[in-house]
Short mmCIF file of C-alpha atoms in Angstrom, two decimals:
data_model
loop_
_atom_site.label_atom_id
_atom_site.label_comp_id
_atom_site.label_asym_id
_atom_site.label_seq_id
_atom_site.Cartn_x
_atom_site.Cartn_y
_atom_site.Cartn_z
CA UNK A 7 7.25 134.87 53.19
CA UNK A 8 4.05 137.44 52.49
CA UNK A 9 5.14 140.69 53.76
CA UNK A 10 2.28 142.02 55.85
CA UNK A 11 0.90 145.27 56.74
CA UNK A 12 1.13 146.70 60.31
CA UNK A 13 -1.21 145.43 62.95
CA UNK A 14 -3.79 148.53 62.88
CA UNK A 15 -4.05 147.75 59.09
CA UNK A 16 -4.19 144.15 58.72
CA UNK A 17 -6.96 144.04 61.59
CA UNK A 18 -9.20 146.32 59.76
CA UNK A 19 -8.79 144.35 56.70
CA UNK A 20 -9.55 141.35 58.35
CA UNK A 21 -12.48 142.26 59.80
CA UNK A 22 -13.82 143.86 56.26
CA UNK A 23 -13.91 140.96 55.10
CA UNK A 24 -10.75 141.30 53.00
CA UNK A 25 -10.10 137.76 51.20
CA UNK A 26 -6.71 139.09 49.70
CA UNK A 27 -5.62 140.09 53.35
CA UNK A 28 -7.04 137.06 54.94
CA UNK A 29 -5.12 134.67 51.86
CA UNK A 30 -1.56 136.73 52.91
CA UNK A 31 -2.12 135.94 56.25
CA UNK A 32 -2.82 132.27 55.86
CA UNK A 33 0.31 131.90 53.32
CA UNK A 34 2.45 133.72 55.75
CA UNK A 35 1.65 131.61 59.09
CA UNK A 36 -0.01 128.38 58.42
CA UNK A 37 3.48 126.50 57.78
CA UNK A 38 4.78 127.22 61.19
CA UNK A 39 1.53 127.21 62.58
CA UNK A 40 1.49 123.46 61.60
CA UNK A 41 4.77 122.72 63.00
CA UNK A 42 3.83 124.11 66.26
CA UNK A 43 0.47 122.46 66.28
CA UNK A 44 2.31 118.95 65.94
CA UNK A 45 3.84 119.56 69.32
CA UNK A 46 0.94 118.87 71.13
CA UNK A 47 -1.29 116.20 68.80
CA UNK A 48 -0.19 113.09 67.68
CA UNK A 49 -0.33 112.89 63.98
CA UNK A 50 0.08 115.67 60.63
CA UNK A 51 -3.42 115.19 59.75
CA UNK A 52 -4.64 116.20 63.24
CA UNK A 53 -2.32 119.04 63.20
CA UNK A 54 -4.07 120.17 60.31
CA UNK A 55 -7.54 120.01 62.06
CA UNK A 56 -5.67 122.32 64.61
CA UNK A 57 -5.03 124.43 62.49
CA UNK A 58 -8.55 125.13 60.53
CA UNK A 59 -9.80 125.29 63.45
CA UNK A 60 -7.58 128.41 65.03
CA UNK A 61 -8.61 129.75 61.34
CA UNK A 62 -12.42 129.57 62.11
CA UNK A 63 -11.76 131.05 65.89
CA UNK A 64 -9.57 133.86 64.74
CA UNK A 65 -12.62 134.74 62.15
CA UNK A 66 -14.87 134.83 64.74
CA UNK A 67 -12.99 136.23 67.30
CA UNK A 68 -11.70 139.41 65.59
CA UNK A 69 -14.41 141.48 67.03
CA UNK A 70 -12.73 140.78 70.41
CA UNK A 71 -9.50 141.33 69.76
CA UNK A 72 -8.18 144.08 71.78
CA UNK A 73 -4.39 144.73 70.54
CA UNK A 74 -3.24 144.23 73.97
CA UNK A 75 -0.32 141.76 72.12
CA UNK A 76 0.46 141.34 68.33
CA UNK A 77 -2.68 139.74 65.84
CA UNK A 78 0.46 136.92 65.05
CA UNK A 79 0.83 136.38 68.76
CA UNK A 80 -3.00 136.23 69.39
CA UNK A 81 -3.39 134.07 66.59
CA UNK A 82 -0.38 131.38 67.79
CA UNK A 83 -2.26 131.49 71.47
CA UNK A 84 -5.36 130.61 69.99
CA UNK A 85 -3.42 127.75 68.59
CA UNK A 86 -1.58 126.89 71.27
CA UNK A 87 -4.60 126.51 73.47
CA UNK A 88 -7.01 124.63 70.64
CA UNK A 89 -3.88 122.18 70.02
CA UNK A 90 -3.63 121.09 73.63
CA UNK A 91 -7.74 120.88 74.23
CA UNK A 92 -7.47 118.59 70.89
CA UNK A 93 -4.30 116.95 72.72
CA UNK A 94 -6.12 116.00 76.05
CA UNK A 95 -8.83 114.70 73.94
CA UNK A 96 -6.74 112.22 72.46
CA UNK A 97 -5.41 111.17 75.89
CA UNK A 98 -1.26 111.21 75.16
CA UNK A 99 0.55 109.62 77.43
CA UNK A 100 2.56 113.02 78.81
CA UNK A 101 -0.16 116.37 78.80
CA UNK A 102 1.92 119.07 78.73
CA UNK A 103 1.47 120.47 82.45
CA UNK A 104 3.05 117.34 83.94
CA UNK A 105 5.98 117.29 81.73
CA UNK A 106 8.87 117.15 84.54
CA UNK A 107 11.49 119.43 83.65
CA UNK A 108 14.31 116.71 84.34
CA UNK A 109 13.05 114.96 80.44
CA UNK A 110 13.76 118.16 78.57
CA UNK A 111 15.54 121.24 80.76
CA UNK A 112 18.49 119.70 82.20
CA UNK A 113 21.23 116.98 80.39
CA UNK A 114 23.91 117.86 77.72
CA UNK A 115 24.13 120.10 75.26
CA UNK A 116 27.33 120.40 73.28
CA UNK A 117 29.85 118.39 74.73
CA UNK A 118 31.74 120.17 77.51
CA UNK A 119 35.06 119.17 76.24
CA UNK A 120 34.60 121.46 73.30
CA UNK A 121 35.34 124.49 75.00
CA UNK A 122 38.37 126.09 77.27
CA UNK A 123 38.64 125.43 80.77
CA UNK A 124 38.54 127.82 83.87
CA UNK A 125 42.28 127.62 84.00
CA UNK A 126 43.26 128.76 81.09
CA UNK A 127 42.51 132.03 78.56
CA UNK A 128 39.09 132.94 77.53
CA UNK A 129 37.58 129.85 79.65
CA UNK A 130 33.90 128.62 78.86
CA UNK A 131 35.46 130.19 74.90
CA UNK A 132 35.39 127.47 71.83
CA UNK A 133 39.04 125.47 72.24
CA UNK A 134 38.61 124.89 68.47
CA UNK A 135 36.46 127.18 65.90
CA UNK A 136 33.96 125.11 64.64
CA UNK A 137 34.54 124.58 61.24
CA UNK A 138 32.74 126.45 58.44
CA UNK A 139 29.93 124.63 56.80
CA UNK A 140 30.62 125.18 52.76
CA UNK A 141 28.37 127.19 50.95
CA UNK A 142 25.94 127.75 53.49
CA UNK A 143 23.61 129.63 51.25
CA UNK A 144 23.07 126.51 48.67
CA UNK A 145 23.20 123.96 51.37
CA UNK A 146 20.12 125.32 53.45
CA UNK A 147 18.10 124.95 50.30
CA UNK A 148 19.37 121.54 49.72
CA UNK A 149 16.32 119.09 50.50
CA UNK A 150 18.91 116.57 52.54
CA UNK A 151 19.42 119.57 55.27
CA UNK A 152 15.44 120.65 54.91
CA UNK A 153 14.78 116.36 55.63
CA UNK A 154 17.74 116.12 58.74
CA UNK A 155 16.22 119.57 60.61
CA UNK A 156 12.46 117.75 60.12
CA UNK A 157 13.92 114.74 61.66
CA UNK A 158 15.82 116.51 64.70
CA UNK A 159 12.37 118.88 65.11
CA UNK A 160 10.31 115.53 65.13
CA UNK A 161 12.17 114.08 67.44
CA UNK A 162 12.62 117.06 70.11
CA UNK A 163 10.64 116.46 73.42
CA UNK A 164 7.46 118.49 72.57
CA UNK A 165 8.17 121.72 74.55
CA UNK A 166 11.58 122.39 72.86
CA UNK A 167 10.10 121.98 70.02
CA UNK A 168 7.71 124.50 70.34
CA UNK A 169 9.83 126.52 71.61
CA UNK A 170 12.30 126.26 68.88
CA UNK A 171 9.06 126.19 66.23
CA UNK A 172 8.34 129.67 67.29
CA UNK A 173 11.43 130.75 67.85
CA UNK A 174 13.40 129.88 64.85
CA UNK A 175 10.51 129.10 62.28
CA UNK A 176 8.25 131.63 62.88
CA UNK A 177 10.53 134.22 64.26
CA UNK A 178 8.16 135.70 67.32
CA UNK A 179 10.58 137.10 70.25
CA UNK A 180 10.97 135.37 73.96
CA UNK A 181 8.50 137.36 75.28
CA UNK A 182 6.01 136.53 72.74
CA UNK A 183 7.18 132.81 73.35
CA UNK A 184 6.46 133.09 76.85
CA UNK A 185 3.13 134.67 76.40
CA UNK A 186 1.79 132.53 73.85
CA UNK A 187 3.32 129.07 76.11
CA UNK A 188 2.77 130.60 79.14
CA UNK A 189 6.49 130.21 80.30
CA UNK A 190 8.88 131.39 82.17
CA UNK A 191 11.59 133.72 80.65
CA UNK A 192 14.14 131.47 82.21
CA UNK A 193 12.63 128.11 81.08
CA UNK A 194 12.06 129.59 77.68
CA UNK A 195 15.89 130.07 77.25
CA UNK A 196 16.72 126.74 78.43
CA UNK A 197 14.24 125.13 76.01
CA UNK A 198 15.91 127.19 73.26
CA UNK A 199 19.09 125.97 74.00
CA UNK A 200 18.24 122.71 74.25
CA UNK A 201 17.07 122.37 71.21
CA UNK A 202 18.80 124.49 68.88
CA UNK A 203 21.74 122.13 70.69
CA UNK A 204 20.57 119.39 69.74
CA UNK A 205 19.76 120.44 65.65
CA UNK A 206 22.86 121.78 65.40
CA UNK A 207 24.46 118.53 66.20
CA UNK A 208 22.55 116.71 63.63
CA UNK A 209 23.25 119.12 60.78
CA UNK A 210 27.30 119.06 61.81
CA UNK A 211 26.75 115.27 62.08
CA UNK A 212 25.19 115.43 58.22
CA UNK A 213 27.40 117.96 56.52
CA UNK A 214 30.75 116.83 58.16
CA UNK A 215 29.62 113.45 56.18
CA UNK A 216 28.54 115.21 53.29
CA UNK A 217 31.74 116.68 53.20
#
């Protein structure tokens, strides 16, 4: 990933007009950006539009910005709140305010039975290690894992996997989570959870196979 300058530098940049600066920022964030946009539209190419368009408002909006929050965390809430206008206009079936917490904060996670009981030593601890993945650094290049943690992202309920897409892809912190969803700390955590639950289950299910 581009390496960028600190916030007081890359603003300034941006707002001369810098091309190079813009082009770092664009390679640096559009990927996840994407991701994240999917959550709320209902197809790639749509996502896309989402995109462009936080582009063109983040051009035109740098006069305003006021550094009251990170430019990457003022840039994903400009995305966050194009993605679900473009969302209601396409009338889903679920908009995101109405999503009941019973779909996607409460259920399983990793199967209770994996872990030590109250009566015992170290309860709520692993009863078994999980085993090791093999060469973890060649694997998570391997296009196979790249394909299974699209499919478990796809498949998420779509605020875990924003959640997760910020989170994990492109690394902001909770509180930048929360900001930019406009979240609770609490239900951030459980989103988190739920999801990174439910990719890590997929990629044991794949490389205990591929083992």
């Amino acid at each position: 990933m581009t390496e960028l300058p600190p916030d007081e530098e890359l603003v300034a940049a941006l707002r001369a007009g810098d091309g190079a600066a813009f082009a770092d920022v664009l390679d640096a964030w559009s990927s996840s950006m994407l991701r994240l946009a999917r959550s709320f539209v209902s197809t790639h190419a749509t996502a896309e539009e989402v995109v462009q368009d936080t582009w063109l408002a983040v051009v035109t909006g740098l006069g305003a910005f006021e550094g009251r929050s990170s430019v990457k965390t003022w840039v994903y809430r400009i995305l966050v709140n194009t993605a679900k206008k473009r969302g209601a206009r396409e009338k889903r079936s679920v908009p995101w305010t109405s999503l009941l917490p019973g779909d996607e904060d409460h259920g399983p996670t990793v199967d209770p039975g994996r872990f030590r009981g109250p009566g015992g030593a170290y309860p709520g601890h692993w009863r078994e290690v999980p085993e090791a993945w093999a060469s973890p650094e060649k694997t998570a290049l391997a296009l196979e894992v790249r394909e299974v943690i699209t499919g478990a992202l796809a498949e998420l309920p779509a605020r875990q996997r924003a959640v997760i897409s910020l989170r994990d892809v492109a690394d902001h912190t909770a509180e930048e989570v929360c900001e930019i969803l406009q979240i609770t700390a609490a239900n951030q955590r459980v989103l988190l959870h739920r999801a990174r639950a439910v990719v890590r289950e997929r990629l044991a299910g794949y490389l205990g196979a591929a083992g």
